[in-house]
Tab-separated table of C-alpha atoms and ligand atoms in Angstrom:
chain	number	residue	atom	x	y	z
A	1	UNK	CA	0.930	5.124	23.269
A	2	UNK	CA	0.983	1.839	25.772
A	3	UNK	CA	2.472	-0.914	22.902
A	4	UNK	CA	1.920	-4.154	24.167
A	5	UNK	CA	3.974	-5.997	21.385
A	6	UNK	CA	5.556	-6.219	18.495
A	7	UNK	CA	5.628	-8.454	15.745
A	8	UNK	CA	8.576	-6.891	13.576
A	9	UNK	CA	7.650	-8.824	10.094
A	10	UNK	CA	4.630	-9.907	8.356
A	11	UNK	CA	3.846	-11.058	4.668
A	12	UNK	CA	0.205	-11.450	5.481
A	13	UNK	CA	-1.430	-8.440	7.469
A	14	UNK	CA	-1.102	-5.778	4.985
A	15	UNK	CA	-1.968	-7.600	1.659
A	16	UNK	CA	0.930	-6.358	-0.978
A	17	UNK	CA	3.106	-5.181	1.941
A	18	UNK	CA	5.916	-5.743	3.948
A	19	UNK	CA	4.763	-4.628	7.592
A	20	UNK	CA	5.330	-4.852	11.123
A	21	UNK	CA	2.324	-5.068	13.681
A	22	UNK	CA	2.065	-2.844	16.193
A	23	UNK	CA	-0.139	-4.280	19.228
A	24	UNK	CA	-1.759	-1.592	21.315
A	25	UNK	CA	-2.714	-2.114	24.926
A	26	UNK	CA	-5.956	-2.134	25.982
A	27	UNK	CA	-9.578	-2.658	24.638
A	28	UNK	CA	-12.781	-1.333	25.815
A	29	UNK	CA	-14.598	-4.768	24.439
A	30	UNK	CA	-14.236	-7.996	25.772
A	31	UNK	CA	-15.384	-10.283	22.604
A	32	UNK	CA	-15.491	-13.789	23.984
A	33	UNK	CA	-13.648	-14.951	20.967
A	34	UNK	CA	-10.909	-12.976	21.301
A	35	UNK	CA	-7.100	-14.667	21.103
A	36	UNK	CA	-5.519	-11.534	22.088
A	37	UNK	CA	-6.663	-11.622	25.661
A	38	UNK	CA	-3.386	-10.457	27.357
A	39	UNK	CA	-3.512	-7.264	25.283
A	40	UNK	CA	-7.309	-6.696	27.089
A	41	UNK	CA	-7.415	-7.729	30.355
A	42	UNK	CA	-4.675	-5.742	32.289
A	43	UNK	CA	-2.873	-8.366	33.778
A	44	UNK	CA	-1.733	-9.719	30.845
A	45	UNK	CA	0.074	-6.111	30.308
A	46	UNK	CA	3.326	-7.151	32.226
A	47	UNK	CA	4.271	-9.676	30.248
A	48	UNK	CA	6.907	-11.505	33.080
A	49	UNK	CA	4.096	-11.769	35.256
A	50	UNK	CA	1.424	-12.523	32.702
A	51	UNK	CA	-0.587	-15.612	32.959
A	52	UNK	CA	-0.430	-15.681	28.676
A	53	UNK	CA	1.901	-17.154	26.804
A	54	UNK	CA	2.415	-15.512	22.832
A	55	UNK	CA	5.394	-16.635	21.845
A	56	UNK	CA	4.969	-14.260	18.805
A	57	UNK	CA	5.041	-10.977	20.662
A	58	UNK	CA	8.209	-9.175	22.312
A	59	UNK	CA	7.286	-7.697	25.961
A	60	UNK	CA	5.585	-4.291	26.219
A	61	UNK	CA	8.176	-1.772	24.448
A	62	UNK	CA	8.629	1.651	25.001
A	63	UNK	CA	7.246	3.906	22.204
A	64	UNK	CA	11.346	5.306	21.757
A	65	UNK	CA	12.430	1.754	20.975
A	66	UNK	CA	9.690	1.113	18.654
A	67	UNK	CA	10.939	4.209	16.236
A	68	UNK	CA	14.293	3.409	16.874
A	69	UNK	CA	13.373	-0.067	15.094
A	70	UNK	CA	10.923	1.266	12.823
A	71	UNK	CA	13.991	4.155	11.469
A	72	UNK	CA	16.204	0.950	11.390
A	73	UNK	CA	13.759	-0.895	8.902
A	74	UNK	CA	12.848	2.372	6.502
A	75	UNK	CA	13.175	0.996	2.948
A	76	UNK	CA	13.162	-2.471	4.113
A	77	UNK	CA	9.418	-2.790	5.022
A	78	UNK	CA	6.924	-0.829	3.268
A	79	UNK	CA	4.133	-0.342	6.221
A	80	UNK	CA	3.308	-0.306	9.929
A	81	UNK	CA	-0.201	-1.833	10.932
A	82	UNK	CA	-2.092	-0.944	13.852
A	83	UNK	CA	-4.047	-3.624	15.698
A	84	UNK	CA	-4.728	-4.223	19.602
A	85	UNK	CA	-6.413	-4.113	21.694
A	86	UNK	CA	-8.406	-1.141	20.533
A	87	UNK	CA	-5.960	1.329	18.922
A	88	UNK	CA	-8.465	3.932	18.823
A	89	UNK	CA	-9.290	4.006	22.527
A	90	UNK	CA	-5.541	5.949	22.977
A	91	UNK	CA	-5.663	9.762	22.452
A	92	UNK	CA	-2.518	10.034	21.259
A	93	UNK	CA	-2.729	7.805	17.674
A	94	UNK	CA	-3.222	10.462	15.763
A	95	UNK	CA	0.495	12.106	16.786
A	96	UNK	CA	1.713	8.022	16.586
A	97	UNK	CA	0.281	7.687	13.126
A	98	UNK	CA	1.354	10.854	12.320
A	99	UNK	CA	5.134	10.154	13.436
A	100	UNK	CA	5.327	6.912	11.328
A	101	UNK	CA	3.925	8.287	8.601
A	102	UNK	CA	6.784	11.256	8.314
A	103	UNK	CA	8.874	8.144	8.304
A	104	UNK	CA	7.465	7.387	4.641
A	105	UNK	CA	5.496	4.146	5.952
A	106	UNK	CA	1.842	3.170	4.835
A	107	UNK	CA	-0.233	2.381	8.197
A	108	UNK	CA	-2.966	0.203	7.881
A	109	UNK	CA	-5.424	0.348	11.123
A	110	UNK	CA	-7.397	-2.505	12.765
A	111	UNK	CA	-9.976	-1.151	14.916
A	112	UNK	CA	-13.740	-2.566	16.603
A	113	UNK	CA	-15.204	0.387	15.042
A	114	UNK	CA	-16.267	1.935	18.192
A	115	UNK	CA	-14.724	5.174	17.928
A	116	UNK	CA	-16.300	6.953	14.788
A	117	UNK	CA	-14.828	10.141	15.964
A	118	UNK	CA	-11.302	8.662	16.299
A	119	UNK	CA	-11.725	7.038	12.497
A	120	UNK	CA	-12.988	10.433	11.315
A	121	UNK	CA	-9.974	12.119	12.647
A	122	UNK	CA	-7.454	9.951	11.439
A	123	UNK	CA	-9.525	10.015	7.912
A	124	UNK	CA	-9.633	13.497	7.516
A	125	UNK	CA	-7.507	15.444	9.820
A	126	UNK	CA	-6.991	18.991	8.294
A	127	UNK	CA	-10.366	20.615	9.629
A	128	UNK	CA	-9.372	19.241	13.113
A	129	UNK	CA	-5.875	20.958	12.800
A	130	UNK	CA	-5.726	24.971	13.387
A	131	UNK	CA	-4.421	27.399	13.111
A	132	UNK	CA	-3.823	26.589	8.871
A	133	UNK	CA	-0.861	27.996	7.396
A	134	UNK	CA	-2.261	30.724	4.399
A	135	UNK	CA	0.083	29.680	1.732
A	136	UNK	CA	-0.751	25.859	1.912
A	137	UNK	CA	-3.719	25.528	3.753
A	138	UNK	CA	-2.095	22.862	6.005
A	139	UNK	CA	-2.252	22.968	9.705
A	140	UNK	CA	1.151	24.999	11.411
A	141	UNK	CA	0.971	22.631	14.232
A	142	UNK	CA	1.836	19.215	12.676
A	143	UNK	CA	2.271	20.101	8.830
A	144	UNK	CA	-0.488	17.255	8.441
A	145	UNK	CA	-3.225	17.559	6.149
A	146	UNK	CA	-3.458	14.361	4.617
A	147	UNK	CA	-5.102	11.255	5.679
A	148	UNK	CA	-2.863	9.809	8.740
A	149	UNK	CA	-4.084	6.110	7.961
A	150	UNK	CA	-4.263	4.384	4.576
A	151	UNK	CA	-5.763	1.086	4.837
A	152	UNK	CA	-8.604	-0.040	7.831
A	153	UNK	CA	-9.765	-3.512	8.539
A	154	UNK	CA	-12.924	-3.063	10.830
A	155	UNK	CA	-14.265	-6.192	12.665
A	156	UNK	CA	-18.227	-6.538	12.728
A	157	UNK	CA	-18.783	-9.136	15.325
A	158	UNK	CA	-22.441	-9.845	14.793
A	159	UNK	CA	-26.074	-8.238	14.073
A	160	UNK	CA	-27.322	-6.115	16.659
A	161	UNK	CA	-28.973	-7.817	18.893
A	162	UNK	CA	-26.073	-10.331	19.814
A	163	UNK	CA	-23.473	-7.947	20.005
A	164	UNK	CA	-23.583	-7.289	23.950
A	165	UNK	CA	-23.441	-11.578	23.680
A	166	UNK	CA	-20.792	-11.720	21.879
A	167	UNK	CA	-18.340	-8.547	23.007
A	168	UNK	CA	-19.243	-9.311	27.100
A	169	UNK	CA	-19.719	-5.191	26.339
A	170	UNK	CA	-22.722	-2.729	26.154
A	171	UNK	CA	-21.812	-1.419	22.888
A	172	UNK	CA	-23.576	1.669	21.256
A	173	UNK	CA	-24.366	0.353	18.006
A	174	UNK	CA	-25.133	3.393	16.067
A	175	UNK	CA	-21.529	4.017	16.725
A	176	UNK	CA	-20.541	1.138	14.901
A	177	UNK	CA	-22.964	1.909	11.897
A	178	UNK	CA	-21.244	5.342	11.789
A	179	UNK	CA	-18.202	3.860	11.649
A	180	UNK	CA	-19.228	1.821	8.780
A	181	UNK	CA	-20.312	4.604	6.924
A	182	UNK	CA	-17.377	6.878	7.765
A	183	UNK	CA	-15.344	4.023	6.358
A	184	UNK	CA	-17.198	3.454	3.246
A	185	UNK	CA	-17.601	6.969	2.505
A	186	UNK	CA	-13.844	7.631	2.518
A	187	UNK	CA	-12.485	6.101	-0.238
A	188	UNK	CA	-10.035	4.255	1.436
A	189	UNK	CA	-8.917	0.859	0.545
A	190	UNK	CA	-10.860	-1.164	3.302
A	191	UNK	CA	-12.417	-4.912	4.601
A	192	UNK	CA	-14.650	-5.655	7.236
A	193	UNK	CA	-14.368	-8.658	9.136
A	194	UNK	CA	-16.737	-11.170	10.906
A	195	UNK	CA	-15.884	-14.306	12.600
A	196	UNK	CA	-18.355	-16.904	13.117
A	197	UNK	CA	-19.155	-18.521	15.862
A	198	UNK	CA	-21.446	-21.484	15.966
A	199	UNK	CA	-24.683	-20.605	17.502
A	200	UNK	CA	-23.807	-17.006	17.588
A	201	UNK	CA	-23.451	-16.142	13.915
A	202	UNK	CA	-26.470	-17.199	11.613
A	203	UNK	CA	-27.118	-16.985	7.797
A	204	UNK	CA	-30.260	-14.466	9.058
A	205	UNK	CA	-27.282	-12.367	10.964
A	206	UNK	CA	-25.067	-12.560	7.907
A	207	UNK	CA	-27.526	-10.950	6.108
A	208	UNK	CA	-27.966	-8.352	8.719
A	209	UNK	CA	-24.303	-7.708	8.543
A	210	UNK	CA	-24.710	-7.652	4.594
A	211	UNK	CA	-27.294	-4.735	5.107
A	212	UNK	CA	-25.352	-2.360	7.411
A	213	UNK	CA	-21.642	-3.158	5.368
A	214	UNK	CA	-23.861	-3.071	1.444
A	215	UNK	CA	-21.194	-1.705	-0.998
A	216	UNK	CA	-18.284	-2.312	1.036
A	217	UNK	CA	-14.731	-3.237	-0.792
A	218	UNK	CA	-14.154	-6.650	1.127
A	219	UNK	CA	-15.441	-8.893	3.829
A	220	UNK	CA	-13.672	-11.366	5.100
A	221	UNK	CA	-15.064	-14.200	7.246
A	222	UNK	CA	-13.168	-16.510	9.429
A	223	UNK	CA	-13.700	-19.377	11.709
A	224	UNK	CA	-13.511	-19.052	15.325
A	225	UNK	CA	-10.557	-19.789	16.560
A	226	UNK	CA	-10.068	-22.914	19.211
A	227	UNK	CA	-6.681	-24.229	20.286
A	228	UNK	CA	-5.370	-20.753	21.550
A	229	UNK	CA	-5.779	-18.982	24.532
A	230	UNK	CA	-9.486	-17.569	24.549
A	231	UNK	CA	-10.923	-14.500	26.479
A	232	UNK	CA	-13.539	-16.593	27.478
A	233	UNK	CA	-11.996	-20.540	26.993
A	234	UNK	CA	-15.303	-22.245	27.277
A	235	UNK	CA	-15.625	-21.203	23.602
A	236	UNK	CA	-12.471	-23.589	23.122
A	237	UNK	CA	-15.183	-26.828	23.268
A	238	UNK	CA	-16.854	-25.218	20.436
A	239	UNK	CA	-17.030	-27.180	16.734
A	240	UNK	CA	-16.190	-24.480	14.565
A	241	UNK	CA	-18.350	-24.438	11.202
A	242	UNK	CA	-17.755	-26.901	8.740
A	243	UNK	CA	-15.677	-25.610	5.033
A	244	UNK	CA	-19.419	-26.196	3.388
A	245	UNK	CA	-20.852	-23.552	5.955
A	246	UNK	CA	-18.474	-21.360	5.665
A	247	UNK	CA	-19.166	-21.084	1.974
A	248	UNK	CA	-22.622	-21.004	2.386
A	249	UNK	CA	-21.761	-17.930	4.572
A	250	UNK	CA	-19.741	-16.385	1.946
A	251	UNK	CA	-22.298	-17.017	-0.633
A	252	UNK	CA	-24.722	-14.732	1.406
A	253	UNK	CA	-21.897	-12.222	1.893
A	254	UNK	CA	-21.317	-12.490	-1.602
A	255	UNK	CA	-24.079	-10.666	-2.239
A	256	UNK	CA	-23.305	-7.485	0.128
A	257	UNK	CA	-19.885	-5.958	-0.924
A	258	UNK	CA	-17.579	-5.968	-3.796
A	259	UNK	CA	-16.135	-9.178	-2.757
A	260	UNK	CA	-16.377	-11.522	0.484
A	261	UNK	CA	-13.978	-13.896	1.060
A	262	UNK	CA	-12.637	-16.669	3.584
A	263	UNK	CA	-9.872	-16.992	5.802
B	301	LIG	S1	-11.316	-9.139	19.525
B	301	LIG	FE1	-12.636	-7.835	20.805
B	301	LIG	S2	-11.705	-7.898	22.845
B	301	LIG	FE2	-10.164	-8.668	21.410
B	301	LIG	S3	-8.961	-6.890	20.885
B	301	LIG	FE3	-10.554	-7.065	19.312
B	301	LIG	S4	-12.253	-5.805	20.028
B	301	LIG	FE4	-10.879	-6.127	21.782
């Protein structure tokens, strides 16, 4: 896995949780709102010669010292999330989610939803895994045959027609919508998440949103974010929404999902 940070204690990003956030390198999106741009745009990956400043985040770490930590912390924090970059762009997280979950943590996954095939493994692993042992019906190779991740926050950036807008990507969006449903469908605890940009982000796209997420566990919206680093810092002269439209947001989501909040 290429681990562009760590951040080795958090109250917040696992509701109910102690965790540590893992930050993956790399992203195959390059959403002009996004705060994380020296985990996207490669040079921001060496973090002495990086142009971005996160005080938050050690350097890039090497996937040995991470479980060294991680073993260090068993008992003291209850989960390891996953967030990026895109986690799900790396082959190898199903072995990394596998390895800190046989170190008796809860992962919780933040993904852009663009690999449905990825969130499908990680869901439901045992069909992918052969040859099964007879007596337990578990794959031999791993001993894996539960769900590898156990919580997944999924960000929705916009309706379909602004997406390439708003992710600077061409992005395949019945990819997305299968992601949606793959997450829905699996019973996991979950949240989708939208922020809103001004201009971008419309009650009529909220309620296009709404559609495609309908019977979700939670949305969360949140305001674009201005005084940080920006992939694309023209953003920064933005006015982000007012409180009152932010409700009036949540009112629509409100309507969508089991419960829509703000942040
Ligand atoms: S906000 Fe967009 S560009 Fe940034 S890490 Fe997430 S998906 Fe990638």
């Amino acid at each position: 896995m290429l681990i562009g940070g760590l951040q080795k204690f958090s109250l917040l990003d696992y509701e109910g949780f102690i965790s540590a956030i893992v930050f993956t390198q790399g992203c195959n999106l390059k959403c002009r709102f996004c705060y994380n741009p020296m985990l996207v745009w490669p040079s921001g990956f060496q973090s002495k010669a990086s142009q971005f400043k996160q005080k938050d985040h050690c350097p890039k770490i090497k996937e040995s010292d991470l479980f060294e930590f991680l073993k260090s912390r068993a008992g003291k924090l209850d989960a390891v999330v996953i967030t990026g970059g895109e986690p799900t762009i790396q082959p190898d997280l199903p072995r990394f989610t596998a390895k800190i979950k046989k170190l008796g943590y809860l992962v919780k996954l933040d993904t852009n939803g663009t690999n449905p095939e990825m969130l499908n493994y990680l869901i439901n692993p045992a069909p992918f895994l052969k040859p099964r042992c007879k007596r337990t019906g578990h794959s031999k190779r791993c001993g894996v045959a539960k769900k590898l991740i156990d919580y997944i926050a999924m960000d929705i950036k916009g309706s379909q027609v602004k997406y390439k807008k708003i992710t600077g990507s061409a992005v395949n969006f019945n990819k997305i919508k299968k992601s949606v449903k793959i997450i829905i469908e699996s019973k996991l605890p979950h949240e989708f998440r939208t922020t809103i940009i001004p201009g971008l982000t419309t009650q009529a796209d909220m309620r296009e949103i709404g559609k495609i997420i309908e019977g979700a566990d939670k949305w969360f919206l949140q305001k674009i974010k201005t005084d940080i680093d920006l992939i694309d810092n023209k953003l920064k002269k933005i006015k982000p929404i007012s409180d009152k439209e932010l409700k009036e947001m949540q009112k629509i989501g409100s309507k969508y999902v089991k419960k829509c909040k703000t942040r």
